Amino acid sequence: MVRPVSDHALLQGTLAGDHDAFAELVGRYRNQITSYIYRMTNDYDGAVDLAQETFLRVYRAAGRYQTTHAFSTYIYRIATNLAISELRKRKRRRLVSLTGLLTSGEGQEPRDFDAPDERPLQDISLVEAEKRAVIKRAIATLPDKYRAPLVLRDVEGKSYDEIALILQTSEGTVKSRINRARNFLRDKMRNYL
Amino acid sequence: MMKWMECRATRREIDEGGEQLSAPALQHVASCAPCLAFQSERARLRELLTSLEPVTAPADFDFRLRARIAAQTEKPGLRSFFGGFALSTPPMAVAALVIVALGGSIVWIRQRGTKQAPPVAVNSPRQVKEGNSTATDKAAPPIAQTSAPEVTTATTDPTFRPDAPINVMQGRKPQFKDPGATRPATSSRDFNVSPVASIKQGQNPDAVYVSAPVKPMVLSLQDDNGATRRISLPPVSFGSQRLLVGSRVVPVSSTNDRVW
């Protein structure tokens, strides 16, 4: 039985100039990274571009990689930073933001204007499509610091300690943010729960 | 109060652990309707989130990535040399100032060299052959333009004076230097600034001075024995170094050592 080559070994091979090793790494993570960034940004073309930028950074910084953490943690951290940076750019490009209008209280996170859909349900297929659209929209309207842990946990299935390593924060903070994000989504998708 | 704390602990466990609850939490959920609702709500929400269609990378993902890597590794030297330096404004401004200062100093040095040796008279910046050397007069603008068909160039000989008489010495050739052999043909000297020494009629008893003929002239010479030699002199233009060097002006010798 052939034991699969570890990510560390593949990265070492990449560092030594083995292009096949890097291609294997890309093959292992391209769908995960693209999906994760897409859930964060809700823009497929931009997500593909950022996923490629993620692999580019891995390739360029292969020599600086430290094996103290898992490679998946490392690459997800790069992808998270790129996605959050992209979200901040979008916010700056926004001419008028409704964020400030829906601040419910001092010290609370501002919320974008996204009223719940009160229309009656239609055909099943349309309902399913609409449901997915609502979920995407609800995730997209989450504040950045809640969005990343929620996607990593409930969409990507990462453990709390790994999320804490990716986001470089404590495990307690991760749990708290995930709880808040779920409450936020519950309010958004009340008709589908 | 006790029930509220139990609810809080159970909901935290539901939120963190999902469906794998401890026995006390399961017992509490079974007896607490709000916590049961919370559990089903969270399960439904998790189900919704995981029901999203899978997203995959496009088929040409690897190809595009390889292209980007190749594009970035094409200029590694340039990137590593400039790095973040090239994009920052102050170093760019300093580099621009250095370039402008360098260019200005080159222009200043060239203009200074031109002022030291302006041409006396130039017809056009075309190529002028002087002896064996060839030079193109481009740098120095012409001071005096003439419409004469003959080529007029600046001389490089500081002792040369256009209006000076020809020095005819016995057994000696004219004291004209070959400008091409001593210095570049483009260099010139303005004799209005620094006059040259000239030998006038009567200063040297061994020399016979003849004014430069404007038209063809016949010169008769008589030696001590009464023999007479007649020499035809072509018109001589002192404006052209080429004519002088090209042996069209010949020394007039009383020793008859040359056949005319």
PDB file of C-alpha atoms in Angstrom, chain B residues 40-170:
ATOM      1  CA  SER B  40     -33.751  21.663  16.382  1.00  0.00           C
ATOM      2  CA  GLU B  41     -33.242  25.205  15.158  1.00  0.00           C
ATOM      3  CA  ARG B  42     -29.471  24.862  15.240  1.00  0.00           C
ATOM      4  CA  ALA B  43     -29.655  21.483  13.525  1.00  0.00           C
ATOM      5  CA  ARG B  44     -31.823  22.971  10.795  1.00  0.00           C
ATOM      6  CA  LEU B  45     -29.472  25.895  10.348  1.00  0.00           C
ATOM      7  CA  ARG B  46     -26.507  23.568  10.082  1.00  0.00           C
ATOM      8  CA  GLU B  47     -28.394  21.545   7.540  1.00  0.00           C
ATOM      9  CA  LEU B  48     -29.092  24.652   5.491  1.00  0.00           C
ATOM     10  CA  LEU B  49     -25.478  25.686   5.503  1.00  0.00           C
ATOM     11  CA  THR B  50     -24.260  22.280   4.449  1.00  0.00           C
ATOM     12  CA  SER B  51     -26.909  22.090   1.738  1.00  0.00           C
ATOM     13  CA  LEU B  52     -25.111  24.683  -0.333  1.00  0.00           C
ATOM     14  CA  GLU B  53     -23.974  23.271  -3.640  1.00  0.00           C
ATOM     15  CA  PRO B  54     -20.290  22.402  -3.749  1.00  0.00           C
ATOM     16  CA  VAL B  55     -18.033  24.913  -5.437  1.00  0.00           C
ATOM     17  CA  THR B  56     -15.105  23.665  -7.461  1.00  0.00           C
ATOM     18  CA  ALA B  57     -12.231  25.396  -9.123  1.00  0.00           C
ATOM     19  CA  PRO B  58     -12.474  25.874 -12.902  1.00  0.00           C
ATOM     20  CA  ALA B  59     -10.868  23.338 -15.207  1.00  0.00           C
ATOM     21  CA  ASP B  60      -8.152  25.722 -16.307  1.00  0.00           C
ATOM     22  CA  PHE B  61      -7.198  26.622 -12.760  1.00  0.00           C
ATOM     23  CA  ASP B  62      -3.811  24.871 -12.919  1.00  0.00           C
ATOM     24  CA  PHE B  63      -3.040  26.277 -16.351  1.00  0.00           C
ATOM     25  CA  ARG B  64      -3.799  29.826 -15.275  1.00  0.00           C
ATOM     26  CA  LEU B  65      -1.837  29.380 -12.091  1.00  0.00           C
ATOM     27  CA  ARG B  66       1.203  28.122 -14.011  1.00  0.00           C
ATOM     28  CA  ALA B  67       0.909  31.090 -16.345  1.00  0.00           C
ATOM     29  CA  ARG B  68       0.850  33.490 -13.413  1.00  0.00           C
ATOM     30  CA  ILE B  69       3.838  31.825 -11.798  1.00  0.00           C
ATOM     31  CA  ALA B  70       5.735  31.922 -15.072  1.00  0.00           C
ATOM     32  CA  ALA B  71       4.860  35.580 -15.549  1.00  0.00           C
ATOM     33  CA  GLN B  72       6.139  36.401 -12.081  1.00  0.00           C
ATOM     34  CA  THR B  73       9.350  34.429 -12.414  1.00  0.00           C
ATOM     35  CA  GLU B  74      10.208  35.956 -15.800  1.00  0.00           C
ATOM     36  CA  LYS B  75      11.684  39.048 -14.213  1.00  0.00           C
ATOM     37  CA  PRO B  76      13.097  37.859 -10.916  1.00  0.00           C
ATOM     38  CA  GLY B  77      16.154  40.074 -11.135  1.00  0.00           C
ATOM     39  CA  LEU B  78      14.157  43.197 -11.704  1.00  0.00           C
ATOM     40  CA  ARG B  79      11.704  42.361  -8.983  1.00  0.00           C
ATOM     41  CA  SER B  80      14.340  41.450  -6.454  1.00  0.00           C
ATOM     42  CA  PHE B  81      16.392  44.515  -7.263  1.00  0.00           C
ATOM     43  CA  PHE B  82      13.600  47.022  -7.074  1.00  0.00           C
ATOM     44  CA  GLY B  83      11.270  45.105  -4.747  1.00  0.00           C
ATOM     45  CA  GLY B  84       9.137  47.578  -2.868  1.00  0.00           C
ATOM     46  CA  PHE B  85      11.587  50.316  -3.702  1.00  0.00           C
ATOM     47  CA  ALA B  86      10.211  50.969  -7.161  1.00  0.00           C
ATOM     48  CA  LEU B  87       6.701  51.682  -5.976  1.00  0.00           C
ATOM     49  CA  SER B  88       7.511  54.155  -3.246  1.00  0.00           C
ATOM     50  CA  THR B  89       7.413  57.788  -4.209  1.00  0.00           C
ATOM     51  CA  PRO B  90      10.454  59.362  -2.453  1.00  0.00           C
ATOM     52  CA  PRO B  91      13.055  57.059  -4.024  1.00  0.00           C
ATOM     53  CA  MET B  92      11.420  57.588  -7.396  1.00  0.00           C
ATOM     54  CA  ALA B  93      11.704  61.353  -6.938  1.00  0.00           C
ATOM     55  CA  VAL B  94      15.352  61.040  -5.922  1.00  0.00           C
ATOM     56  CA  ALA B  95      16.093  58.871  -8.940  1.00  0.00           C
ATOM     57  CA  ALA B  96      14.382  61.372 -11.235  1.00  0.00           C
ATOM     58  CA  LEU B  97      16.414  64.230  -9.739  1.00  0.00           C
ATOM     59  CA  VAL B  98      19.661  62.312 -10.228  1.00  0.00           C
ATOM     60  CA  ILE B  99      18.796  61.618 -13.852  1.00  0.00           C
ATOM     61  CA  VAL B 100      17.900  65.256 -14.508  1.00  0.00           C
ATOM     62  CA  ALA B 101      21.089  66.464 -12.803  1.00  0.00           C
ATOM     63  CA  LEU B 102      23.192  64.011 -14.781  1.00  0.00           C
ATOM     64  CA  GLY B 103      21.615  65.056 -18.063  1.00  0.00           C
ATOM     65  CA  GLY B 104      22.011  68.725 -17.211  1.00  0.00           C
ATOM     66  CA  SER B 105      25.671  68.320 -16.372  1.00  0.00           C
ATOM     67  CA  ILE B 106      26.313  66.509 -19.659  1.00  0.00           C
ATOM     68  CA  VAL B 107      24.627  69.280 -21.622  1.00  0.00           C
ATOM     69  CA  TRP B 108      26.559  71.922 -19.663  1.00  0.00           C
ATOM     70  CA  ILE B 109      29.880  70.193 -20.291  1.00  0.00           C
ATOM     71  CA  ARG B 110      29.127  69.957 -23.988  1.00  0.00           C
ATOM     72  CA  GLN B 111      28.134  73.600 -24.226  1.00  0.00           C
ATOM     73  CA  ARG B 112      31.239  74.613 -22.345  1.00  0.00           C
ATOM     74  CA  GLY B 113      33.433  72.687 -24.774  1.00  0.00           C
ATOM     75  CA  THR B 114      31.661  74.304 -27.700  1.00  0.00           C
ATOM     76  CA  LYS B 115      32.273  77.805 -26.338  1.00  0.00           C
ATOM     77  CA  GLN B 116      35.960  77.162 -26.014  1.00  0.00           C
ATOM     78  CA  ALA B 117      36.364  76.237 -29.650  1.00  0.00           C
ATOM     79  CA  PRO B 118      33.715  77.708 -31.894  1.00  0.00           C
ATOM     80  CA  PRO B 119      34.036  77.178 -35.618  1.00  0.00           C
ATOM     81  CA  VAL B 120      35.175  80.099 -37.728  1.00  0.00           C
ATOM     82  CA  ALA B 121      33.145  79.393 -40.797  1.00  0.00           C
ATOM     83  CA  VAL B 122      31.140  76.417 -41.841  1.00  0.00           C
ATOM     84  CA  ASN B 123      28.987  75.975 -44.871  1.00  0.00           C
ATOM     85  CA  SER B 124      26.991  73.017 -43.725  1.00  0.00           C
ATOM     86  CA  PRO B 125      27.267  70.159 -41.258  1.00  0.00           C
ATOM     87  CA  ARG B 126      28.229  67.795 -43.996  1.00  0.00           C
ATOM     88  CA  GLN B 127      31.250  65.594 -43.905  1.00  0.00           C
ATOM     89  CA  VAL B 128      34.542  67.266 -44.597  1.00  0.00           C
ATOM     90  CA  LYS B 129      37.632  65.323 -45.453  1.00  0.00           C
ATOM     91  CA  GLU B 130      40.896  66.617 -44.223  1.00  0.00           C
ATOM     92  CA  GLY B 131      43.887  64.654 -45.335  1.00  0.00           C
ATOM     93  CA  ASN B 132      43.358  61.097 -44.268  1.00  0.00           C
ATOM     94  CA  SER B 133      40.843  61.915 -41.542  1.00  0.00           C
ATOM     95  CA  THR B 134      37.095  62.261 -41.907  1.00  0.00           C
ATOM     96  CA  ALA B 135      34.986  64.304 -39.561  1.00  0.00           C
ATOM     97  CA  THR B 136      31.389  65.380 -39.311  1.00  0.00           C
ATOM     98  CA  ASP B 137      30.733  68.837 -38.014  1.00  0.00           C
ATOM     99  CA  LYS B 138      27.449  68.467 -36.155  1.00  0.00           C
ATOM    100  CA  ALA B 139      27.963  69.711 -32.646  1.00  0.00           C
ATOM    101  CA  ALA B 140      29.042  73.235 -33.359  1.00  0.00           C
ATOM    102  CA  PRO B 141      26.485  75.463 -35.057  1.00  0.00           C
ATOM    103  CA  PRO B 142      27.805  77.521 -37.958  1.00  0.00           C
ATOM    104  CA  ILE B 143      28.770  81.085 -37.138  1.00  0.00           C
ATOM    105  CA  ALA B 144      29.176  82.417 -40.648  1.00  0.00           C
ATOM    106  CA  GLN B 145      27.331  81.068 -43.629  1.00  0.00           C
ATOM    107  CA  THR B 146      28.837  81.552 -47.059  1.00  0.00           C
ATOM    108  CA  SER B 147      27.278  80.978 -50.396  1.00  0.00           C
ATOM    109  CA  ALA B 148      30.520  80.174 -52.126  1.00  0.00           C
ATOM    110  CA  PRO B 149      30.611  76.781 -53.741  1.00  0.00           C
ATOM    111  CA  GLU B 150      33.946  75.870 -52.271  1.00  0.00           C
ATOM    112  CA  VAL B 151      34.071  74.037 -48.990  1.00  0.00           C
ATOM    113  CA  THR B 152      35.180  76.255 -46.139  1.00  0.00           C
ATOM    114  CA  THR B 153      36.225  74.702 -42.881  1.00  0.00           C
ATOM    115  CA  ALA B 154      37.726  75.848 -39.657  1.00  0.00           C
ATOM    116  CA  THR B 155      41.392  75.366 -39.195  1.00  0.00           C
ATOM    117  CA  THR B 156      42.960  73.773 -36.219  1.00  0.00           C
ATOM    118  CA  ASP B 157      46.305  75.385 -36.549  1.00  0.00           C
ATOM    119  CA  PRO B 158      46.739  78.236 -34.115  1.00  0.00           C
ATOM    120  CA  THR B 159      49.464  79.743 -36.300  1.00  0.00           C
ATOM    121  CA  PHE B 160      47.260  79.808 -39.338  1.00  0.00           C
ATOM    122  CA  ARG B 161      45.871  83.154 -40.388  1.00  0.00           C
ATOM    123  CA  PRO B 162      43.667  83.486 -43.441  1.00  0.00           C
ATOM    124  CA  ASP B 163      44.870  86.901 -44.422  1.00  0.00           C
ATOM    125  CA  ALA B 164      48.538  86.245 -43.744  1.00  0.00           C
ATOM    126  CA  PRO B 165      50.975  86.074 -46.685  1.00  0.00           C
ATOM    127  CA  ILE B 166      52.460  82.771 -47.709  1.00  0.00           C
ATOM    128  CA  ASN B 167      55.775  82.151 -46.106  1.00  0.00           C
ATOM    129  CA  VAL B 168      58.098  81.022 -48.848  1.00  0.00           C
ATOM    130  CA  MET B 169      61.305  79.653 -47.378  1.00  0.00           C
ATOM    131  CA  GLN B 170      64.333  78.300 -49.125  1.00  0.00           C
TER     132      GLN B 170
END
